[in-house]
PDB file of C-alpha atoms in Angstrom:
ATOM      1  CA  MET A 162      -6.452   4.075 -15.753  1.00  0.00           C
ATOM      2  CA  THR A 163      -8.217   1.003 -14.148  1.00  0.00           C
ATOM      3  CA  GLY A 164      -8.210   1.884 -10.786  1.00  0.00           C
ATOM      4  CA  ARG A 165      -6.894   4.176  -7.773  1.00  0.00           C
ATOM      5  CA  MET A 166      -4.945   1.583  -6.191  1.00  0.00           C
ATOM      6  CA  ARG A 167      -2.868  -1.347  -7.174  1.00  0.00           C
ATOM      7  CA  TYR A 168      -1.662  -4.470  -4.892  1.00  0.00           C
ATOM      8  CA  LEU A 169       1.509  -5.860  -5.651  1.00  0.00           C
ATOM      9  CA  GLU A 170       2.082  -9.280  -3.941  1.00  0.00           C
ATOM     10  CA  GLU A 171       4.213 -10.668  -7.018  1.00  0.00           C
ATOM     11  CA  PRO A 172       7.955  -9.797  -6.221  1.00  0.00           C
ATOM     12  CA  GLU A 173       8.957  -9.566  -9.923  1.00  0.00           C
ATOM     13  CA  GLN A 174       5.979  -6.579  -9.652  1.00  0.00           C
ATOM     14  CA  VAL A 175       7.518  -5.237  -6.534  1.00  0.00           C
ATOM     15  CA  ARG A 176      11.009  -5.143  -7.648  1.00  0.00           C
ATOM     16  CA  ALA A 177      10.322  -3.061 -11.106  1.00  0.00           C
ATOM     17  CA  ALA A 178       8.304  -0.771  -9.038  1.00  0.00           C
ATOM     18  CA  LEU A 179      10.908  -0.359  -5.984  1.00  0.00           C
ATOM     19  CA  SER A 180      13.475   1.708  -8.554  1.00  0.00           C
ATOM     20  CA  PRO A 181      13.792   5.194  -7.683  1.00  0.00           C
ATOM     21  CA  LEU A 182      13.667   6.276 -11.289  1.00  0.00           C
ATOM     22  CA  ARG A 183      10.897   4.128 -11.723  1.00  0.00           C
ATOM     23  CA  ARG A 184       8.835   5.076  -9.084  1.00  0.00           C
ATOM     24  CA  GLN A 185       9.768   9.084 -10.647  1.00  0.00           C
ATOM     25  CA  LEU A 186       8.342   7.423 -14.474  1.00  0.00           C
ATOM     26  CA  LEU A 187       4.822   6.136 -11.964  1.00  0.00           C
ATOM     27  CA  GLY A 188       4.293   9.667 -10.725  1.00  0.00           C
ATOM     28  CA  LEU A 189       4.521  11.335 -13.846  1.00  0.00           C
ATOM     29  CA  LEU A 190       2.453   8.738 -15.739  1.00  0.00           C
ATOM     30  CA  GLN A 191      -0.323   9.823 -13.536  1.00  0.00           C
ATOM     31  CA  GLU A 192      -0.814  11.564 -17.217  1.00  0.00           C
ATOM     32  CA  PRO A 193       0.211  10.104 -20.503  1.00  0.00           C
ATOM     33  CA  ALA A 194       3.536  11.106 -21.481  1.00  0.00           C
ATOM     34  CA  SER A 195       6.720   9.885 -24.237  1.00  0.00           C
ATOM     35  CA  ALA A 196       9.840   8.531 -23.424  1.00  0.00           C
ATOM     36  CA  SER A 197      11.166  12.102 -25.481  1.00  0.00           C
ATOM     37  CA  GLN A 198       8.737  14.183 -23.203  1.00  0.00           C
ATOM     38  CA  LEU A 199       9.390  12.438 -20.321  1.00  0.00           C
ATOM     39  CA  ALA A 200      13.524  12.017 -21.339  1.00  0.00           C
ATOM     40  CA  GLN A 201      13.310  15.795 -21.728  1.00  0.00           C
ATOM     41  CA  THR A 202      11.491  16.063 -17.819  1.00  0.00           C
ATOM     42  CA  LEU A 203      13.868  14.476 -16.330  1.00  0.00           C
ATOM     43  CA  ASP A 204      16.971  15.715 -18.038  1.00  0.00           C
ATOM     44  CA  LEU A 205      18.003  11.976 -19.051  1.00  0.00           C
ATOM     45  CA  PRO A 206      18.567  10.323 -21.919  1.00  0.00           C
ATOM     46  CA  ARG A 207      15.502   8.698 -23.931  1.00  0.00           C
ATOM     47  CA  GLN A 208      17.592   5.382 -24.267  1.00  0.00           C
ATOM     48  CA  ARG A 209      17.119   4.565 -20.586  1.00  0.00           C
ATOM     49  CA  VAL A 210      13.685   5.733 -20.471  1.00  0.00           C
ATOM     50  CA  ASN A 211      12.493   3.835 -23.075  1.00  0.00           C
ATOM     51  CA  TYR A 212      14.427   0.766 -20.978  1.00  0.00           C
ATOM     52  CA  HIS A 213      12.037   1.939 -18.135  1.00  0.00           C
ATOM     53  CA  LEU A 214       9.280   2.403 -19.804  1.00  0.00           C
ATOM     54  CA  LYS A 215       9.270  -1.458 -21.025  1.00  0.00           C
ATOM     55  CA  GLU A 216       9.895  -3.228 -17.654  1.00  0.00           C
ATOM     56  CA  LEU A 217       7.409  -1.150 -16.349  1.00  0.00           C
ATOM     57  CA  GLU A 218       5.267  -2.014 -19.071  1.00  0.00           C
ATOM     58  CA  LYS A 219       6.365  -5.972 -18.826  1.00  0.00           C
ATOM     59  CA  ALA A 220       5.118  -5.444 -15.589  1.00  0.00           C
ATOM     60  CA  GLY A 221       1.860  -4.552 -15.945  1.00  0.00           C
ATOM     61  CA  LEU A 222       2.237  -1.219 -14.189  1.00  0.00           C
ATOM     62  CA  ILE A 223       2.120   1.451 -17.296  1.00  0.00           C
ATOM     63  CA  GLU A 224      -0.085   0.673 -20.606  1.00  0.00           C
ATOM     64  CA  LEU A 225      -0.063   2.404 -24.096  1.00  0.00           C
ATOM     65  CA  ALA A 226      -2.877   5.135 -23.963  1.00  0.00           C
ATOM     66  CA  GLU A 227      -2.708   6.112 -27.298  1.00  0.00           C
ATOM     67  CA  GLU A 228       0.042   6.088 -30.599  1.00  0.00           C
ATOM     68  CA  ARG A 229       0.520   9.317 -32.973  1.00  0.00           C
ATOM     69  CA  GLN A 230       2.273   9.978 -36.078  1.00  0.00           C
ATOM     70  CA  ARG A 231       4.715  12.353 -35.056  1.00  0.00           C
ATOM     71  CA  ARG A 232       7.447  13.779 -37.833  1.00  0.00           C
ATOM     72  CA  GLY A 233       7.639  11.000 -39.484  1.00  0.00           C
ATOM     73  CA  PHE A 234       7.455   7.523 -37.166  1.00  0.00           C
ATOM     74  CA  VAL A 235       4.643   6.152 -34.367  1.00  0.00           C
ATOM     75  CA  GLU A 236       4.710   7.557 -30.663  1.00  0.00           C
ATOM     76  CA  ARG A 237       3.591   5.871 -28.125  1.00  0.00           C
ATOM     77  CA  LEU A 238       2.291   7.445 -25.407  1.00  0.00           C
ATOM     78  CA  PHE A 239       2.280   5.195 -21.706  1.00  0.00           C
ATOM     79  CA  GLN A 240      -0.162   5.720 -18.483  1.00  0.00           C
ATOM     80  CA  ALA A 241       0.182   4.550 -15.602  1.00  0.00           C
ATOM     81  CA  THR A 242      -2.331   1.613 -14.908  1.00  0.00           C
ATOM     82  CA  SER A 243      -3.411   2.994 -10.861  1.00  0.00           C
ATOM     83  CA  ALA A 244      -2.758   5.971  -9.064  1.00  0.00           C
ATOM     84  CA  ALA A 245      -1.582   4.467  -5.962  1.00  0.00           C
ATOM     85  CA  ILE A 246       0.712   1.042  -5.218  1.00  0.00           C
ATOM     86  CA  VAL A 247       0.531  -0.814  -2.131  1.00  0.00           C
ATOM     87  CA  VAL A 248       3.262  -3.284  -1.629  1.00  0.00           C
ATOM     88  CA  ASP A 249       1.881  -6.494   0.469  1.00  0.00           C
ATOM     89  CA  PRO A 250       4.279  -6.228   3.566  1.00  0.00           C
ATOM     90  CA  SER A 251       4.626 -10.032   3.271  1.00  0.00           C
ATOM     91  CA  VAL A 252       6.825  -9.262   0.058  1.00  0.00           C
ATOM     92  CA  MET A 253       9.004  -7.404   1.696  1.00  0.00           C
ATOM     93  CA  THR A 254      10.153  -9.970   5.251  1.00  0.00           C
ATOM     94  CA  THR A 255      12.188 -12.954   4.447  1.00  0.00           C
ATOM     95  CA  GLY A 256      11.128 -16.672   5.114  1.00  0.00           C
ATOM     96  CA  GLU A 257      12.653 -16.537   8.774  1.00  0.00           C
ATOM     97  CA  GLU A 258      10.488 -13.465   9.756  1.00  0.00           C
ATOM     98  CA  ARG A 259       7.212 -14.754   8.445  1.00  0.00           C
ATOM     99  CA  THR A 260       7.565 -18.007  10.353  1.00  0.00           C
ATOM    100  CA  PHE A 261       8.568 -15.743  13.605  1.00  0.00           C
ATOM    101  CA  THR A 262       4.751 -13.501  13.201  1.00  0.00           C
ATOM    102  CA  ARG A 263       3.116 -16.801  13.242  1.00  0.00           C
ATOM    103  CA  LEU A 264       3.877 -17.111  17.134  1.00  0.00           C
ATOM    104  CA  HIS A 265       0.901 -15.154  18.226  1.00  0.00           C
ATOM    105  CA  ASP A 266       0.884 -13.223  20.959  1.00  0.00           C
ATOM    106  CA  GLN A 267      -1.171 -10.392  21.979  1.00  0.00           C
ATOM    107  CA  TYR A 268       1.534  -8.011  23.561  1.00  0.00           C
ATOM    108  CA  ALA A 269       4.209  -8.992  20.478  1.00  0.00           C
ATOM    109  CA  ALA A 270       5.340  -6.629  18.617  1.00  0.00           C
ATOM    110  CA  GLU A 271       5.367  -9.458  15.724  1.00  0.00           C
ATOM    111  CA  HIS A 272       1.907  -9.730  16.314  1.00  0.00           C
ATOM    112  CA  LEU A 273       0.870  -6.254  15.656  1.00  0.00           C
ATOM    113  CA  VAL A 274       3.067  -5.939  12.237  1.00  0.00           C
ATOM    114  CA  GLU A 275       1.631  -8.898  11.206  1.00  0.00           C
ATOM    115  CA  THR A 276      -2.422  -8.376  11.557  1.00  0.00           C
ATOM    116  CA  ALA A 277      -1.283  -4.579   9.654  1.00  0.00           C
ATOM    117  CA  ALA A 278       0.130  -6.425   7.307  1.00  0.00           C
ATOM    118  CA  ALA A 279      -2.762  -8.661   6.977  1.00  0.00           C
ATOM    119  CA  THR A 280      -5.333  -5.268   6.923  1.00  0.00           C
ATOM    120  CA  VAL A 281      -3.246  -3.988   4.364  1.00  0.00           C
ATOM    121  CA  ARG A 282      -3.795  -7.297   1.962  1.00  0.00           C
ATOM    122  CA  GLU A 283      -7.193  -7.153   2.601  1.00  0.00           C
ATOM    123  CA  VAL A 284      -8.238  -3.958   1.983  1.00  0.00           C
ATOM    124  CA  ALA A 285      -6.355  -3.623  -0.733  1.00  0.00           C
ATOM    125  CA  ARG A 286      -7.303  -6.266  -2.889  1.00  0.00           C
ATOM    126  CA  MET A 287     -10.990  -4.891  -2.058  1.00  0.00           C
ATOM    127  CA  GLN A 288     -10.453  -0.850  -2.550  1.00  0.00           C
ATOM    128  CA  GLY A 289      -9.485  -2.369  -6.301  1.00  0.00           C
ATOM    129  CA  LYS A 290     -12.251  -4.666  -6.991  1.00  0.00           C
ATOM    130  CA  ALA A 291     -13.930  -2.123  -5.350  1.00  0.00           C
ATOM    131  CA  ALA A 292     -12.327   0.538  -7.428  1.00  0.00           C
ATOM    132  CA  ASP A 293     -13.048  -1.349 -10.501  1.00  0.00           C
ATOM    133  CA  ALA A 294     -16.493  -1.706 -10.427  1.00  0.00           C
ATOM    134  CA  GLY A 295     -16.662   2.376  -9.688  1.00  0.00           C
ATOM    135  CA  GLN A 296     -18.366   1.431  -5.881  1.00  0.00           C
ATOM    136  CA  ARG A 297     -17.171   2.384  -2.902  1.00  0.00           C
ATOM    137  CA  LEU A 298     -15.306   0.900   0.014  1.00  0.00           C
ATOM    138  CA  LEU A 299     -17.161   1.579   3.152  1.00  0.00           C
ATOM    139  CA  THR A 300     -14.919   1.160   5.828  1.00  0.00           C
ATOM    140  CA  PHE A 301     -14.176   3.153   9.261  1.00  0.00           C
ATOM    141  CA  THR A 302     -10.962   3.520  10.951  1.00  0.00           C
ATOM    142  CA  LEU A 303     -10.814   5.020  14.715  1.00  0.00           C
ATOM    143  CA  GLU A 304      -7.447   6.415  16.280  1.00  0.00           C
ATOM    144  CA  ALA A 305      -6.642   7.995  19.469  1.00  0.00           C
ATOM    145  CA  GLU A 306      -3.602   8.844  21.874  1.00  0.00           C
ATOM    146  CA  VAL A 307      -3.258   7.095  25.627  1.00  0.00           C
ATOM    147  CA  ARG A 308      -0.674   8.049  28.055  1.00  0.00           C
ATOM    148  CA  PHE A 309      -0.431   5.559  30.579  1.00  0.00           C
ATOM    149  CA  ALA A 310       2.268   6.492  34.243  1.00  0.00           C
ATOM    150  CA  GLU A 311       2.712   2.629  34.670  1.00  0.00           C
ATOM    151  CA  PRO A 312       3.843  -0.493  32.784  1.00  0.00           C
ATOM    152  CA  SER A 313       1.242  -1.759  34.134  1.00  0.00           C
ATOM    153  CA  ASP A 314      -1.615   0.448  33.150  1.00  0.00           C
ATOM    154  CA  LEU A 315      -0.969  -0.951  29.311  1.00  0.00           C
ATOM    155  CA  HIS A 316      -2.838  -4.902  30.326  1.00  0.00           C
ATOM    156  CA  ARG A 317      -5.435  -3.114  32.391  1.00  0.00           C
ATOM    157  CA  PHE A 318      -6.232  -0.724  30.027  1.00  0.00           C
ATOM    158  CA  THR A 319      -6.236  -3.344  27.478  1.00  0.00           C
ATOM    159  CA  ASP A 320      -8.900  -5.747  29.597  1.00  0.00           C
ATOM    160  CA  ALA A 321     -11.335  -2.948  29.638  1.00  0.00           C
ATOM    161  CA  LEU A 322     -11.130  -1.828  25.671  1.00  0.00           C
ATOM    162  CA  THR A 323     -11.258  -5.617  25.311  1.00  0.00           C
ATOM    163  CA  ALA A 324     -14.442  -5.774  27.310  1.00  0.00           C
ATOM    164  CA  ALA A 325     -16.217  -2.889  25.849  1.00  0.00           C
ATOM    165  CA  VAL A 326     -15.628  -3.993  22.641  1.00  0.00           C
ATOM    166  CA  ARG A 327     -17.084  -7.088  23.361  1.00  0.00           C
ATOM    167  CA  ARG A 328     -20.334  -5.220  24.654  1.00  0.00           C
ATOM    168  CA  THR A 329     -20.175  -2.981  21.516  1.00  0.00           C
ATOM    169  CA  VAL A 330     -20.233  -6.491  19.567  1.00  0.00           C
ATOM    170  CA  GLU A 331     -22.927  -8.028  21.240  1.00  0.00           C
ATOM    171  CA  ASP A 332     -24.997  -4.676  20.931  1.00  0.00           C
ATOM    172  CA  PHE A 333     -25.033  -4.892  17.094  1.00  0.00           C
ATOM    173  CA  ASP A 334     -24.225  -8.033  16.290  1.00  0.00           C
ATOM    174  CA  ALA A 335     -26.741  -9.293  13.859  1.00  0.00           C
ATOM    175  CA  GLU A 336     -27.352 -12.816  12.357  1.00  0.00           C
ATOM    176  CA  GLY A 337     -27.014 -12.463   9.071  1.00  0.00           C
ATOM    177  CA  GLY A 338     -25.406  -9.129   8.899  1.00  0.00           C
ATOM    178  CA  ARG A 339     -22.112  -8.366   6.805  1.00  0.00           C
ATOM    179  CA  PRO A 340     -19.457  -9.212   8.977  1.00  0.00           C
ATOM    180  CA  TYR A 341     -16.735  -6.323   9.388  1.00  0.00           C
ATOM    181  CA  ARG A 342     -13.548  -7.100  10.959  1.00  0.00           C
ATOM    182  CA  LEU A 343     -12.258  -4.659  14.232  1.00  0.00           C
ATOM    183  CA  ILE A 344      -8.965  -4.260  14.179  1.00  0.00           C
ATOM    184  CA  ALA A 345      -7.414  -2.398  17.623  1.00  0.00           C
ATOM    185  CA  GLY A 346      -3.904  -2.533  18.326  1.00  0.00           C
ATOM    186  CA  GLY A 347      -1.435   0.211  20.001  1.00  0.00           C
ATOM    187  CA  PHE A 348       2.327   1.161  20.048  1.00  0.00           C
ATOM    188  CA  PRO A 349       4.363   3.455  21.606  1.00  0.00           C
ATOM    189  CA  ARG A 350       4.281   7.164  19.776  1.00  0.00           C
ATOM    190  CA  PRO A 351       7.747   7.681  17.795  1.00  0.00           C
ATOM    191  CA  ALA A 352       9.383  10.742  18.729  1.00  0.00           C
ATOM    192  CA  ARG A 353       8.409  13.882  16.979  1.00  0.00           C
ATOM    193  CA  ASN A 354      10.890  16.549  15.431  1.00  0.00           C
ATOM    194  CA  SER A 355      10.465  20.028  16.048  1.00  0.00           C
ATOM    195  CA  GLU A 356       8.802  20.320  12.274  1.00  0.00           C
ATOM    196  CA  GLY A 357       6.511  17.608  13.853  1.00  0.00           C
ATOM    197  CA  ALA A 358       7.706  14.676  11.468  1.00  0.00           C
ATOM    198  CA  SER A 359       8.726  11.127  13.563  1.00  0.00           C
ATOM    199  CA  SER A 360      12.069  10.780  14.191  1.00  0.00           C
TER     200      SER A 360
END
């Protein structure tokens, strides 16, 4: 396995990985397995599993891990090329939506989605390169929850947070240092069901 995370930005690769059965195969192929073994595990015809394995191999999502002699024929074992897959959100967005999200507005949900998509794209690419080099990508994440009594409090909070971030950046910004991108966004917390899951 060449890296812990694989970033997909080509529509053909995304299409190859989106099928429920192929996602199952990718999960099972975290460990090397043959088409016969997978067919037995999934209770499916080997020919059907073979077809999907070929498509996954063609997309570069699995690779040949081993060939071994078995009862007079060569058995091929495959393995996923990564432990996790991240899909470029822009691949799932239509051209019209992409045009619309270019309209940057500090308070527009489209701007938050576009910024989050760019973050996924950039961090996934760098994380993949760092994993290939055997290095750890140094990042940080801040999460908090705040309850606004009035809708207008959202704007006052944003102004206060902007001022606080500006002061902190000025305190730590060093000429010649490695630049980091800091993103802050907020959105209404989804309602949760009785089991604590978002609904």
